[in-house]
CSV table of C-alpha atoms in Angstrom, one decimal:
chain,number,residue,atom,x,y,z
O,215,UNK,CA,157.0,155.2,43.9
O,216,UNK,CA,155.7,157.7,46.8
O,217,UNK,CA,158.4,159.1,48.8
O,218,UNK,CA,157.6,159.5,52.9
O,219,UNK,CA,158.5,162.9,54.5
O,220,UNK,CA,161.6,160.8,56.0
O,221,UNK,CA,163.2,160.7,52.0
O,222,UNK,CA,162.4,156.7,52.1
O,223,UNK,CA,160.9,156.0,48.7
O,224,UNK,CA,157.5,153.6,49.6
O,225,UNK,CA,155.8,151.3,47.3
O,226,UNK,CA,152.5,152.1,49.4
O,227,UNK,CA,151.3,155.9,48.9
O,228,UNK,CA,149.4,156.0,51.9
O,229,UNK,CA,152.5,155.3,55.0
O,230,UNK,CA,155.9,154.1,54.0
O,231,UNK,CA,156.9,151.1,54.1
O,232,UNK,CA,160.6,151.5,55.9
O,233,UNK,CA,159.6,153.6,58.3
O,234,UNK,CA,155.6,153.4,58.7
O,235,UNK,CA,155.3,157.4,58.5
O,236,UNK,CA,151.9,158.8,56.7
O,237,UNK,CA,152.6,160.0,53.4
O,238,UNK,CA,152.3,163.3,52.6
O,239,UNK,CA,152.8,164.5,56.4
O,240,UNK,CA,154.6,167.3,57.7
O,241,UNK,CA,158.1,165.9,58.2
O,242,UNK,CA,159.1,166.7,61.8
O,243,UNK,CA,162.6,165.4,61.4
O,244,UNK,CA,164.4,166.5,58.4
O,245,UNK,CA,166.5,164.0,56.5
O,246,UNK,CA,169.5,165.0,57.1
O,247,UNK,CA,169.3,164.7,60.9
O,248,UNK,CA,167.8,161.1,60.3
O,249,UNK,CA,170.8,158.7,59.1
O,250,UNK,CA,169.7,156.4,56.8
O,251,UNK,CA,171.7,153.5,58.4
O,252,UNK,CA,171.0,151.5,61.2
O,253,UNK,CA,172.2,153.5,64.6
O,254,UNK,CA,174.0,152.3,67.8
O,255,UNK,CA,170.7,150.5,69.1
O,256,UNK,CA,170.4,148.6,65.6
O,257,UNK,CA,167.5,150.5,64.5
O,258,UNK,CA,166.6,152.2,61.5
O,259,UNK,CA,166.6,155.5,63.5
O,260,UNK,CA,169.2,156.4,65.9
O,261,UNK,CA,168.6,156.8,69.7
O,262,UNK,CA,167.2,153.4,70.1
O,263,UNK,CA,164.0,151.3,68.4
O,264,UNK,CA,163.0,151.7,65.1
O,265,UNK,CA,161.2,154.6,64.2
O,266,UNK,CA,161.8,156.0,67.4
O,267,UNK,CA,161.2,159.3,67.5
O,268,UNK,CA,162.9,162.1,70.3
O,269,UNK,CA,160.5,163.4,72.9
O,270,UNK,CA,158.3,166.1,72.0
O,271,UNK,CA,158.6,165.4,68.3
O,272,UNK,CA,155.9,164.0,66.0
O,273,UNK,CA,155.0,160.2,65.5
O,274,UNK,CA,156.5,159.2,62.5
O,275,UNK,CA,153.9,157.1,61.8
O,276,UNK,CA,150.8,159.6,61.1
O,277,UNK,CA,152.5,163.1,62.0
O,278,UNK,CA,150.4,163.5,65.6
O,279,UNK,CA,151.9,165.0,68.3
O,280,UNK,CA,154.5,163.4,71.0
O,281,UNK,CA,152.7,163.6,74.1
O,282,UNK,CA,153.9,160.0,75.4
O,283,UNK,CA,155.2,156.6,75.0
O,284,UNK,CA,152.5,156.0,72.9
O,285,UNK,CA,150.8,158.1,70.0
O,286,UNK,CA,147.2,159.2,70.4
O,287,UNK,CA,146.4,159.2,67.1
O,288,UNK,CA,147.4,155.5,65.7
O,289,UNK,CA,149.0,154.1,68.9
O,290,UNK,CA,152.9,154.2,67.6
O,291,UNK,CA,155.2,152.8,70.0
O,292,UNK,CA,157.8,155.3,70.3
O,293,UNK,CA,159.9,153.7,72.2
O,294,UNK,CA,159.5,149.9,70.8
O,295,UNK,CA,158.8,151.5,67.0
O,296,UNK,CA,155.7,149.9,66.7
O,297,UNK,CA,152.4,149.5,67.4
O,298,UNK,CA,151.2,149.3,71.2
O,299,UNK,CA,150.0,145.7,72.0
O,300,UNK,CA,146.3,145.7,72.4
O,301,UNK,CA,145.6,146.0,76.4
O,302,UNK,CA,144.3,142.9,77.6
O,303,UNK,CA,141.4,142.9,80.0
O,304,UNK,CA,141.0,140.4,82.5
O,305,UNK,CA,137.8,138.7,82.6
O,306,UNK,CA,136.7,137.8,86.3
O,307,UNK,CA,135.3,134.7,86.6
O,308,UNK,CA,131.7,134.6,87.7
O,309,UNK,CA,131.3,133.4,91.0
O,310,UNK,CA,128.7,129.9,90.7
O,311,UNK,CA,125.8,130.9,92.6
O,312,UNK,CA,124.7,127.6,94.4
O,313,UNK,CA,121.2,126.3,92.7
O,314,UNK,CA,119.0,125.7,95.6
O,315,UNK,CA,117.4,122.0,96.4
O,316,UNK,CA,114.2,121.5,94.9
O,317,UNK,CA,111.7,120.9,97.3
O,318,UNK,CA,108.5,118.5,95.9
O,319,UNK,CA,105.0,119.5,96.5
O,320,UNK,CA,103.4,117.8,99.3
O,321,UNK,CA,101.0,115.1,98.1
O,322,UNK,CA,97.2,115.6,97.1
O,323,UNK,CA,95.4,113.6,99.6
O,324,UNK,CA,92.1,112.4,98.0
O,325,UNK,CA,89.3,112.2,100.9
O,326,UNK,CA,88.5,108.8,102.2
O,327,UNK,CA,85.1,107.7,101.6
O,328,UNK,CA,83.3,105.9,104.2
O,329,UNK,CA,82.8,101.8,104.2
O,330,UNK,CA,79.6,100.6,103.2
O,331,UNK,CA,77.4,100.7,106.5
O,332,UNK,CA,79.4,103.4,107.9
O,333,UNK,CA,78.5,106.6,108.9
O,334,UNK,CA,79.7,109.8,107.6
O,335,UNK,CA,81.3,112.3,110.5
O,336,UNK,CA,78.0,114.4,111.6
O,337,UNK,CA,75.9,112.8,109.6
O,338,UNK,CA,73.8,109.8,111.3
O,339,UNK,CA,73.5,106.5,110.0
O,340,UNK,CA,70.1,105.7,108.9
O,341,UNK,CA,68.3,102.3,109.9
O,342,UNK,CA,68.2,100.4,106.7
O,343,UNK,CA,66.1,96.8,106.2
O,344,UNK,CA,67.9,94.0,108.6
O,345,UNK,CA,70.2,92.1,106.5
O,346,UNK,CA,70.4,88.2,105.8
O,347,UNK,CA,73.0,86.4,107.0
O,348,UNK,CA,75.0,84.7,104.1
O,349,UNK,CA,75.0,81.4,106.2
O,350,UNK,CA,71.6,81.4,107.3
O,351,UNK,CA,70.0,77.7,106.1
O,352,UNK,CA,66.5,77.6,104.7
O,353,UNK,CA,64.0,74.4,104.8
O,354,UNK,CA,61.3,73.7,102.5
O,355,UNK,CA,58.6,72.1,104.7
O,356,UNK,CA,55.8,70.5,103.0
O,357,UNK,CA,52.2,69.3,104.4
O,358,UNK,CA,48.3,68.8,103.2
O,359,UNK,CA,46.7,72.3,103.5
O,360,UNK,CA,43.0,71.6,104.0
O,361,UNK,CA,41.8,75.3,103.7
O,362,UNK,CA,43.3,75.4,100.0
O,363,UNK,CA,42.0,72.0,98.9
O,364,UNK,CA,38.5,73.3,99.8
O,365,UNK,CA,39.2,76.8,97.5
O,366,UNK,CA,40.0,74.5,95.2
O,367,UNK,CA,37.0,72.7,95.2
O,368,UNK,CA,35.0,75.7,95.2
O,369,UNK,CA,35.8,76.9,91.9
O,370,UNK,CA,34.3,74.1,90.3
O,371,UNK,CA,36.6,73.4,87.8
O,372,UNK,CA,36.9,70.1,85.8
O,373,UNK,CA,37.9,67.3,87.5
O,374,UNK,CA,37.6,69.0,90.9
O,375,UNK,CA,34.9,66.2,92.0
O,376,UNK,CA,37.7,63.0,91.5
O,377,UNK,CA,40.0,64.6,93.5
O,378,UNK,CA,39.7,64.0,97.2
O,379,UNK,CA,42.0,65.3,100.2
O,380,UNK,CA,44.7,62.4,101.7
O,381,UNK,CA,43.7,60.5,105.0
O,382,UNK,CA,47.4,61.0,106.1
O,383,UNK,CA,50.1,63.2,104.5
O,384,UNK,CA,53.6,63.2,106.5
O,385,UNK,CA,55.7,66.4,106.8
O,386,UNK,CA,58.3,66.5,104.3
O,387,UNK,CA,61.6,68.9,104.9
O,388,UNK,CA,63.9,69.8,102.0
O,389,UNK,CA,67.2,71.8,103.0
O,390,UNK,CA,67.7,74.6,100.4
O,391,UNK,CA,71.3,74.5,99.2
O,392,UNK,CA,72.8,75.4,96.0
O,393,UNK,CA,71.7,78.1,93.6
O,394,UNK,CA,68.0,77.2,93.0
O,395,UNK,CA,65.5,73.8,94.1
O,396,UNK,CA,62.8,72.7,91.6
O,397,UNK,CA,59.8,71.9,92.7
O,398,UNK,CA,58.0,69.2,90.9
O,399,UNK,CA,57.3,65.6,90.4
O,400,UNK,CA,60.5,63.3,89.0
O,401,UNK,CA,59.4,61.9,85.5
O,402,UNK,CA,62.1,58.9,84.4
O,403,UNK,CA,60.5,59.3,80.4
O,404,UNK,CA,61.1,63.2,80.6
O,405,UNK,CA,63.9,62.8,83.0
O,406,UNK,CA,63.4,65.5,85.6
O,407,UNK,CA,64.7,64.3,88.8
O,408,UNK,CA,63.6,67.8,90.9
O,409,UNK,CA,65.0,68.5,93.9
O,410,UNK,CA,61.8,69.1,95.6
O,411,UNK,CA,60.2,65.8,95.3
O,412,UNK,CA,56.3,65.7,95.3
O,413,UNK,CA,56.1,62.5,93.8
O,414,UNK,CA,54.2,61.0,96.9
O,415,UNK,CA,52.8,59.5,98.4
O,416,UNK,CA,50.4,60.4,98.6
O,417,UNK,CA,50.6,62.0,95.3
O,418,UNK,CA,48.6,65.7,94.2
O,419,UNK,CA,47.4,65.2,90.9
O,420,UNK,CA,47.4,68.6,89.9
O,421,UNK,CA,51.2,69.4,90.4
O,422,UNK,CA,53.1,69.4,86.8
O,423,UNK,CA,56.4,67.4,86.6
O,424,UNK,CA,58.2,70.9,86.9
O,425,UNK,CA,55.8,72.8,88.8
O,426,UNK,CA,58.2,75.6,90.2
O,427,UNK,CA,61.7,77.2,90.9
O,428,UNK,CA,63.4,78.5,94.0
O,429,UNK,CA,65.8,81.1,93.3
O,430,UNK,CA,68.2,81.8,96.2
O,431,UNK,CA,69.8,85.5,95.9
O,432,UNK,CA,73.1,87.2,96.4
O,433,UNK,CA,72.2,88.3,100.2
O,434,UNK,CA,71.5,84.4,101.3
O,435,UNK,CA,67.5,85.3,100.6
O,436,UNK,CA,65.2,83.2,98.4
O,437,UNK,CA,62.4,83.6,95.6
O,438,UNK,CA,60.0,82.0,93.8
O,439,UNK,CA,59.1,81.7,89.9
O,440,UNK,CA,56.2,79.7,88.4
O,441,UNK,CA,58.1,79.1,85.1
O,442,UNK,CA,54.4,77.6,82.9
O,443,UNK,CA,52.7,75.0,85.6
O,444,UNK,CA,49.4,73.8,84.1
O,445,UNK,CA,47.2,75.2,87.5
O,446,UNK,CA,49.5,77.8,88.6
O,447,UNK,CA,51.0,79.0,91.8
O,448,UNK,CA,49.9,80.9,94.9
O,449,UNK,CA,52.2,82.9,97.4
O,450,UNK,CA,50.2,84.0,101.0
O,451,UNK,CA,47.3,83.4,99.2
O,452,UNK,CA,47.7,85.8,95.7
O,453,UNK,CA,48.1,84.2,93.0
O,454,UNK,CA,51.5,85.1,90.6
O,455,UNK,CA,51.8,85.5,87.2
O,456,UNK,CA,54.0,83.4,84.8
O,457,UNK,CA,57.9,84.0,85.3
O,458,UNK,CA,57.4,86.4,87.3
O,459,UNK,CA,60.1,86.8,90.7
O,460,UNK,CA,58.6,86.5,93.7
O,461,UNK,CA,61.0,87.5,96.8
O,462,UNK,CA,60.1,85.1,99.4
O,463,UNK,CA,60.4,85.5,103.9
O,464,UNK,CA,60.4,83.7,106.5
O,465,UNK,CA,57.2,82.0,106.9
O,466,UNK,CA,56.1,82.7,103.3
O,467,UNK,CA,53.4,79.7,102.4
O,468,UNK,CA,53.7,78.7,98.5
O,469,UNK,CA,50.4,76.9,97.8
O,470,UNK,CA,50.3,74.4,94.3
O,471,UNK,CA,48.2,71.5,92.8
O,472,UNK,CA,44.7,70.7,94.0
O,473,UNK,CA,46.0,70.3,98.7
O,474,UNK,CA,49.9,70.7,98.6
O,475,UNK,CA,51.5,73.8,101.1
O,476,UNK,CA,54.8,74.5,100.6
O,477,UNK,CA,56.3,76.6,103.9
O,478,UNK,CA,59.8,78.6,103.6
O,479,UNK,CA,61.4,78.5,107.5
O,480,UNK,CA,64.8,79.9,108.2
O,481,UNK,CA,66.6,77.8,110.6
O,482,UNK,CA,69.2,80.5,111.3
């Protein structure tokens, strides 16, 4: 066993373990000023705590020199005999720094596009084509046209000869309404039933059973379509080809068969 500077035999060899003091250090107190029995303040050493060691003297722990209540070296505790307490360091807390509202970014406004019909700031409106009223009524008015029977009869075609201009042909009107109005002559054995009647009388012999369509459109206007009629179908004069959409005014004459006019009139 290792035996400190203080004579106290130490299982440890590197600081005793009665007293704490470094082995092999200078001894600064010899042993026979050190009783080895507890002194009047009930430590090991006398003169108070143990391993208390007399000012100026050495630390009994490590050998350093005495230069205050506490050893420079290791931190010995001369006057408690131990080692000094760790020094404890206050930690301030942090002040809480206020978090600022969050403001949202003002909106995106999209620009507003002008209506339909309306004119755009500096730029002026252009005249456009007058619209149609959606409630304006059309009328179908039919009568004899003399002048076409006698274009008719100048082509010479067959049969021309047998067919002779009526004595007395009334005025017919047919209000337009719904989406379209044959035109034709009703047939009970095929069973069209148009809504422009031509049966007569007097009856044209060279209108088919359905002769023609009228088509009205999204704006309230109306055309015509000659959808296969066996002697074909003339607008203002000018003849039109097969399914072909004829957009039709006021006034338009439709001319079919061997005498019949067909006049469009808007009422309004």
């Amino acid at each position: 066993m290792a035996t400190c500077p203080s004579g106290h035999e130490s299982a440890s060899d590197d600081f005793c373990d009665v007293c704490g003091f470094a082995i092999g250090a200078p001894a600064s107190v010899g042993h026979d000023q050190a009783p080895s029995g507890p002194g009047p303040g009930g430590g090991a050493m006398g003169g108070g705590a143990t391993g208390a060691s007399p000012a100026g003297g050495a630390c009994p722990r490590c050998g350093a020199a005495r230069t205050g209540q506490f050893c420079e070296a290791c931190g010995y505790n001369f006057t408690a005999g131990g080692l000094a307490p760790p020094s404890a360091t206050r930690v301030e807390p942090r002040p809480v720094q206020p978090v600022p509202p969050v403001t949202p970014p003002p909106p995106v406004l999209q620009p507003r596009l002008p209506e339909p019909g309306q004119a755009q700031p500096g730029v002026p409106l252009q005249p456009g084509p007058p619209a149609v009223a959606a409630g304006d009524a059309w009328t179908a008015v039919v009568t004899a046209d003399r002048a076409y029977y006698d274009s008719v009869r100048a082509t010479g075609g067959a049969d021309t000869d047998a067919i002779t201009f009526p004595v007395y042909c009334p005025e017919r009107r047919f209000r337009l309404s719904g989406a379209e109005a044959r035109v034709g002559r009703r047939s009970t054995r095929t069973g069209i039933d148009p809504e422009i009647d031509l049966t007569g009388p007097p009856a044209d012999p060279g209108v088919s059973r359905l002769h023609a369509v009228l088509i009205k459109a999204a704006d309230g206007s109306w055309s015509v379509i000659d959808p296969g009629s066996a002697n074909g179908t003339m607008v203002n004069g000018t003849e039109i080809a097969r399914d072909q959409i004829v957009p039709l005014r006021d006034g338009d004459r439709i001319n079919l068969g061997a005498w019949t006019e067909l006049r469009l009139v808007c009422d309004g």
